[in-house]
Amino acid sequence: MNIYLEFPDVDKHFPFRSFICGGDELCYPHWHKEIEIIYVTKGNLNLGINDTPIRMEQGEVQFINGGDVHYFLASPESERVVIQFDLNLFQEAAAPGGTDYSLRDIFTAMEYSSSDWPEAVSAKVIGLIESIYGEDTHRREGYAYLIKARMFELLTVIMREIPQSRVKRLPKFSEDTLTQSRETLERLERIFAYVEQHYREAITLNEVARYMGFSPYYFTKLFKRNTGMTFVAFLNEYRLNKAKWILLNEDLPMSAVAEAAGFGSVKTFHHYFKGATGISPLRYHKTIFRNNRARLQEESSPAGL
């Protein structure tokens, strides 16, 4: 179904793009034929690829192959560099020297996570990613040539130095595989959408299971297997992220924040917030909201005043 197919905004003559993403928002399940590289520059990132939940830490790299269905859970205070590219970027290098494998095979066979690479290889790949992103950001004369050169260098590192996966993977873009992934991810998207619409209400697991047409047992297994957390934990984290956003951007009483974020009472809100962050919501608000307001006022003041 097209709602899961993303078309990255890349030039067909130079099928590449890079950008920075914050972690405050959910990114619903989707897939695209372009290969994606994730480099976490700040904080921790929670994502899922096909049926596997993944938690990345600062300084880690993750490849997502074309055709893999993936999503990102809200990961506050995180930041990531994203690079997306089509294999047509390497078209003139296809199977040189009589090799009997394709570029797609190279990316399919590699270990996707830098946690499984030698430290020196990780450092080399990160250096290339930073160089590529820097060139794309500043776009000085000749930047496209240098990006392409760095991408070829990255391809060489993958071929020579990144270990091959210990898991035998199915070929990408198998119609059976994509159909199965779409069916699973369609269910996840419906659950995410339901939470987004009803998080202010007293949602129960049984209600959401009934909405999905599942038994509570099947719903619990499905959600945990595909997100790596229980539904209740996900719902509380979703509400917590909403509360943080309100505390960061608005100056409201704690009772109003608790109600807007979907917590049943101020006491429940305070208990969960402090347990998750280590500080009370009021202290969080005073520390972050007021500091941000002071910084914005300082930046907007005329120089020298």
Coordinates of C-alpha atoms in Angstrom, one line a residue:
M1 CA 0.0 0.0 0.0
N2 CA 1.3 3.4 -0.9
I3 CA 1.0 4.9 2.6
Y4 CA 4.1 2.8 3.5
L5 CA 6.1 3.7 0.4
E6 CA 8.2 6.8 0.8
F7 CA 9.8 8.7 -2.2
P8 CA 12.8 10.6 -0.8
D9 CA 13.2 13.9 -2.5
V10 CA 16.4 13.2 -4.5
D11 CA 17.5 14.4 -7.9
K12 CA 17.3 11.5 -10.4
H13 CA 20.7 12.6 -11.8
F14 CA 22.2 12.7 -8.3
P15 CA 20.1 10.4 -6.2
F16 CA 21.4 11.4 -2.8
R17 CA 20.3 13.6 0.2
S18 CA 21.4 14.2 3.8
F19 CA 19.7 15.9 6.7
I20 CA 19.6 16.2 10.5
C21 CA 16.6 14.8 12.5
G22 CA 15.7 15.5 16.1
G23 CA 14.1 12.7 18.1
D24 CA 11.1 14.3 19.6
E25 CA 8.6 13.0 17.1
L26 CA 7.4 9.5 16.0
C27 CA 8.2 8.5 12.5
Y28 CA 5.6 6.0 11.3
P29 CA 6.5 2.8 9.5
H30 CA 7.6 3.3 5.9
W31 CA 10.0 1.9 3.3
H32 CA 11.8 3.0 0.2
K33 CA 14.1 1.6 -2.3
E34 CA 16.9 3.9 -1.3
I35 CA 19.5 2.8 1.2
E36 CA 19.5 4.8 4.5
I37 CA 22.4 5.5 6.9
I38 CA 21.6 6.6 10.4
Y39 CA 24.4 8.2 12.6
V40 CA 23.4 9.1 16.1
T41 CA 25.2 12.4 17.1
K42 CA 23.4 13.0 20.4
G43 CA 21.5 10.9 22.9
N44 CA 19.9 7.5 22.4
L45 CA 17.6 6.5 19.5
N46 CA 14.8 3.9 19.5
L47 CA 13.8 2.5 16.1
G48 CA 12.6 -0.7 14.5
I49 CA 13.6 -2.4 11.3
N50 CA 11.2 -5.0 10.0
D51 CA 10.4 -7.1 13.1
T52 CA 13.5 -6.1 15.1
P53 CA 13.5 -3.3 17.7
I54 CA 16.8 -1.5 18.0
R55 CA 18.3 0.9 20.5
M56 CA 21.2 3.0 19.2
E57 CA 23.6 5.1 21.4
Q58 CA 25.5 8.2 20.6
G59 CA 28.3 7.5 18.1
E60 CA 26.7 4.5 16.5
V61 CA 25.9 3.9 12.9
Q62 CA 23.1 1.8 11.4
F63 CA 22.5 0.9 7.7
I64 CA 18.9 0.3 6.5
N65 CA 18.7 -1.6 3.2
G66 CA 16.4 -0.6 0.5
G67 CA 13.0 -2.4 1.0
D68 CA 13.4 -2.7 4.8
V69 CA 10.4 -1.3 6.6
H70 CA 11.4 0.9 9.5
Y71 CA 10.0 3.4 12.0
F72 CA 11.4 5.6 14.7
L73 CA 9.9 5.9 18.2
A74 CA 10.1 9.3 20.0
S75 CA 13.6 9.6 21.5
P76 CA 13.7 13.0 23.2
E77 CA 17.0 14.9 23.3
S78 CA 18.5 12.8 20.6
E79 CA 19.8 13.8 17.2
R80 CA 20.8 11.9 14.1
V81 CA 22.4 12.5 10.7
V82 CA 20.5 10.7 7.9
I83 CA 21.9 9.9 4.5
Q84 CA 19.7 8.4 1.8
F85 CA 21.0 7.3 -1.6
D86 CA 20.0 5.2 -4.6
L87 CA 22.4 2.6 -6.0
N88 CA 22.3 4.5 -9.3
L89 CA 24.7 6.8 -7.6
F90 CA 27.3 4.1 -8.3
Q91 CA 26.1 3.1 -11.7
E92 CA 29.4 3.4 -13.5
A93 CA 31.0 1.1 -10.9
A94 CA 28.5 -1.8 -11.4
A95 CA 30.3 -5.1 -11.3
P96 CA 33.8 -3.9 -12.4
G97 CA 36.6 -6.4 -13.1
G98 CA 34.3 -9.3 -13.8
T99 CA 32.9 -9.7 -10.3
D100 CA 29.8 -11.9 -10.2
Y101 CA 27.9 -10.0 -7.5
S102 CA 25.9 -6.8 -7.6
L103 CA 26.1 -3.7 -5.5
R104 CA 22.8 -4.7 -4.0
D105 CA 24.4 -7.9 -2.8
I106 CA 27.2 -6.0 -1.2
F107 CA 24.8 -3.9 0.9
T108 CA 22.6 -6.9 1.7
A109 CA 25.5 -9.0 2.9
M110 CA 27.1 -6.5 5.3
E111 CA 26.7 -6.1 9.0
Y112 CA 24.3 -3.2 9.3
S113 CA 25.2 -2.0 12.8
S114 CA 28.5 -0.4 13.8
S115 CA 28.2 -2.2 17.1
D116 CA 29.4 -5.3 15.2
W117 CA 32.3 -3.6 13.4
P118 CA 35.9 -3.1 14.6
E119 CA 36.4 0.2 16.3
A120 CA 38.8 1.5 13.7
V121 CA 36.3 0.8 10.9
S122 CA 33.5 2.6 12.8
A123 CA 35.8 5.6 13.2
K124 CA 36.5 5.6 9.5
V125 CA 32.9 5.3 8.5
I126 CA 31.9 8.1 10.9
G127 CA 34.6 10.4 9.4
L128 CA 33.2 9.8 5.9
I129 CA 29.6 10.4 7.1
E130 CA 30.6 13.7 8.7
S131 CA 32.6 14.8 5.6
I132 CA 29.6 13.9 3.3
Y133 CA 27.1 15.7 5.5
G134 CA 29.4 18.7 5.8
E135 CA 29.8 19.0 2.1
D136 CA 26.1 18.7 1.5
T137 CA 25.4 21.4 4.1
H138 CA 27.8 24.0 2.9
R139 CA 27.6 23.2 -0.8
R140 CA 30.7 24.9 -1.9
E141 CA 31.8 24.7 -5.5
G142 CA 32.4 21.1 -6.5
Y143 CA 30.6 19.7 -3.5
A144 CA 28.7 17.1 -5.5
Y145 CA 31.9 15.6 -6.9
L146 CA 33.4 15.3 -3.4
I147 CA 30.2 13.7 -2.0
K148 CA 30.3 11.2 -4.8
A149 CA 34.0 10.5 -4.1
R150 CA 33.4 10.0 -0.4
M151 CA 30.5 7.7 -1.2
F152 CA 32.7 5.6 -3.4
E153 CA 35.2 5.5 -0.6
L154 CA 32.5 4.4 1.8
L155 CA 31.6 1.6 -0.7
T156 CA 35.2 0.4 -0.7
V157 CA 35.2 0.3 3.1
I158 CA 32.1 -1.8 3.1
M159 CA 33.6 -4.2 0.6
R160 CA 37.0 -4.5 2.3
E161 CA 36.6 -3.8 6.0
I162 CA 33.0 -4.1 7.3
P163 CA 32.3 -7.7 8.4
Q164 CA 29.6 -9.6 6.5
S165 CA 26.5 -10.5 8.3
R166 CA 26.3 -13.8 10.1
V167 CA 22.6 -14.0 9.2
K168 CA 21.7 -15.2 5.8
R169 CA 19.2 -12.5 4.5
L170 CA 16.5 -12.9 1.9
P171 CA 16.9 -10.9 -1.2
K172 CA 15.4 -7.4 -0.9
F173 CA 12.3 -6.3 -2.7
S174 CA 10.9 -9.9 -2.5
E175 CA 7.2 -9.3 -3.0
D176 CA 6.3 -11.9 -0.3
T177 CA 8.6 -10.2 2.2
L178 CA 7.2 -6.8 1.5
T179 CA 3.7 -8.0 1.6
Q180 CA 4.2 -9.5 5.0
S181 CA 6.0 -6.4 6.3
R182 CA 3.2 -4.2 5.1
E183 CA 0.6 -6.2 6.9
T184 CA 2.5 -6.1 10.1
L185 CA 3.3 -2.4 9.8
E186 CA -0.2 -1.5 8.9
R187 CA -1.3 -2.8 12.2
L188 CA 1.4 -0.8 14.0
E189 CA 0.4 2.3 12.3
R190 CA -3.2 1.9 13.3
I191 CA -2.1 1.4 16.9
F192 CA 0.1 4.5 16.8
A193 CA -2.7 6.5 15.2
Y194 CA -5.1 5.4 17.8
V195 CA -2.8 6.5 20.6
E196 CA -2.2 9.8 18.9
Q197 CA -6.0 10.5 18.8
H198 CA -6.9 9.2 22.3
Y199 CA -3.8 9.6 24.5
R200 CA -5.7 12.2 26.6
E201 CA -8.3 9.6 27.5
A202 CA -8.0 6.6 29.9
I203 CA -6.8 4.2 27.3
T204 CA -6.6 0.5 28.3
L205 CA -4.8 -2.4 26.6
N206 CA -8.1 -4.2 26.3
E207 CA -9.7 -1.3 24.5
V208 CA -7.0 -1.0 21.9
A209 CA -6.9 -4.8 21.4
R210 CA -10.7 -4.7 20.8
Y211 CA -10.3 -1.8 18.4
M212 CA -7.7 -3.8 16.5
G213 CA -9.9 -6.9 16.5
F214 CA -7.3 -8.9 18.5
S215 CA -7.4 -10.7 21.8
P216 CA -5.4 -9.0 24.6
Y217 CA -2.9 -11.8 24.6
Y218 CA -2.3 -11.6 20.8
F219 CA -2.2 -7.8 20.9
T220 CA 0.4 -7.9 23.7
K221 CA 2.7 -10.3 21.9
L222 CA 2.4 -8.4 18.6
F223 CA 3.2 -5.0 20.1
K224 CA 6.1 -6.2 22.2
R225 CA 7.6 -8.2 19.4
N226 CA 7.6 -5.3 17.0
T227 CA 8.4 -2.4 19.3
G228 CA 10.6 -3.9 22.0
M229 CA 8.3 -2.6 24.8
T230 CA 4.9 -3.2 26.3
F231 CA 1.9 -1.2 25.2
V232 CA 1.6 0.4 28.6
A233 CA 5.2 1.5 28.6
F234 CA 4.8 2.9 25.1
L235 CA 1.7 4.8 26.1
N236 CA 3.4 6.3 29.2
E237 CA 6.4 7.3 27.2
Y238 CA 4.2 8.9 24.6
R239 CA 2.4 10.9 27.3
L240 CA 5.8 11.8 28.9
N241 CA 7.1 13.2 25.6
K242 CA 3.9 15.2 25.2
A243 CA 4.4 16.6 28.7
K244 CA 8.0 17.5 28.0
W245 CA 7.0 19.4 24.9
I246 CA 4.4 21.4 26.9
L247 CA 6.8 22.1 29.7
L248 CA 9.4 23.2 27.2
N249 CA 7.1 25.5 25.3
E250 CA 4.3 26.7 27.6
D251 CA 4.1 28.2 31.0
L252 CA 1.1 26.3 32.5
P253 CA 0.1 24.9 35.9
M254 CA 1.2 21.3 36.5
S255 CA -2.4 20.3 36.7
A256 CA -3.0 21.6 33.2
V257 CA 0.1 19.9 31.9
A258 CA -0.9 16.6 33.4
E259 CA -4.4 16.8 31.8
A260 CA -3.1 17.9 28.4
A261 CA -0.6 15.0 28.3
G262 CA -3.2 12.4 29.3
F263 CA -2.2 11.6 32.9
G264 CA -5.1 10.8 35.2
S265 CA -3.9 13.0 38.0
V266 CA -1.2 15.4 39.0
K267 CA 0.1 12.9 41.5
T268 CA 0.4 10.2 38.8
F269 CA 2.0 12.6 36.5
H270 CA 4.5 13.8 39.1
H271 CA 5.4 10.2 40.1
Y272 CA 5.9 8.9 36.6
F273 CA 7.8 12.0 35.3
K274 CA 10.2 12.0 38.3
G275 CA 10.8 8.2 38.0
A276 CA 11.6 8.6 34.2
T277 CA 13.7 11.7 34.3
G278 CA 15.1 12.0 37.9
I279 CA 13.6 15.4 38.5
S280 CA 10.1 16.8 39.1
P281 CA 8.1 18.2 36.2
L282 CA 8.1 21.6 37.9
R283 CA 11.9 21.7 38.2
Y284 CA 12.2 20.5 34.6
H285 CA 10.0 23.4 33.6
K286 CA 11.8 26.0 35.6
T287 CA 15.2 24.8 34.4
I288 CA 14.5 24.3 30.7
F289 CA 11.6 26.7 29.9
R290 CA 13.0 29.7 31.7
N291 CA 16.5 29.1 30.5
N292 CA 15.3 28.9 26.9
R293 CA 13.1 32.0 27.3
A294 CA 16.1 33.9 28.7
R295 CA 18.3 32.7 25.9
L296 CA 15.7 33.7 23.2
Q297 CA 15.4 37.2 24.8
E298 CA 19.1 37.6 24.8
E299 CA 19.4 36.6 21.2
S300 CA 16.6 39.0 20.2
S301 CA 18.1 42.0 22.1
P302 CA 20.1 44.5 20.0
A303 CA 23.9 44.0 20.2
G304 CA 25.6 45.9 22.9
L305 CA 22.5 46.5 25.0

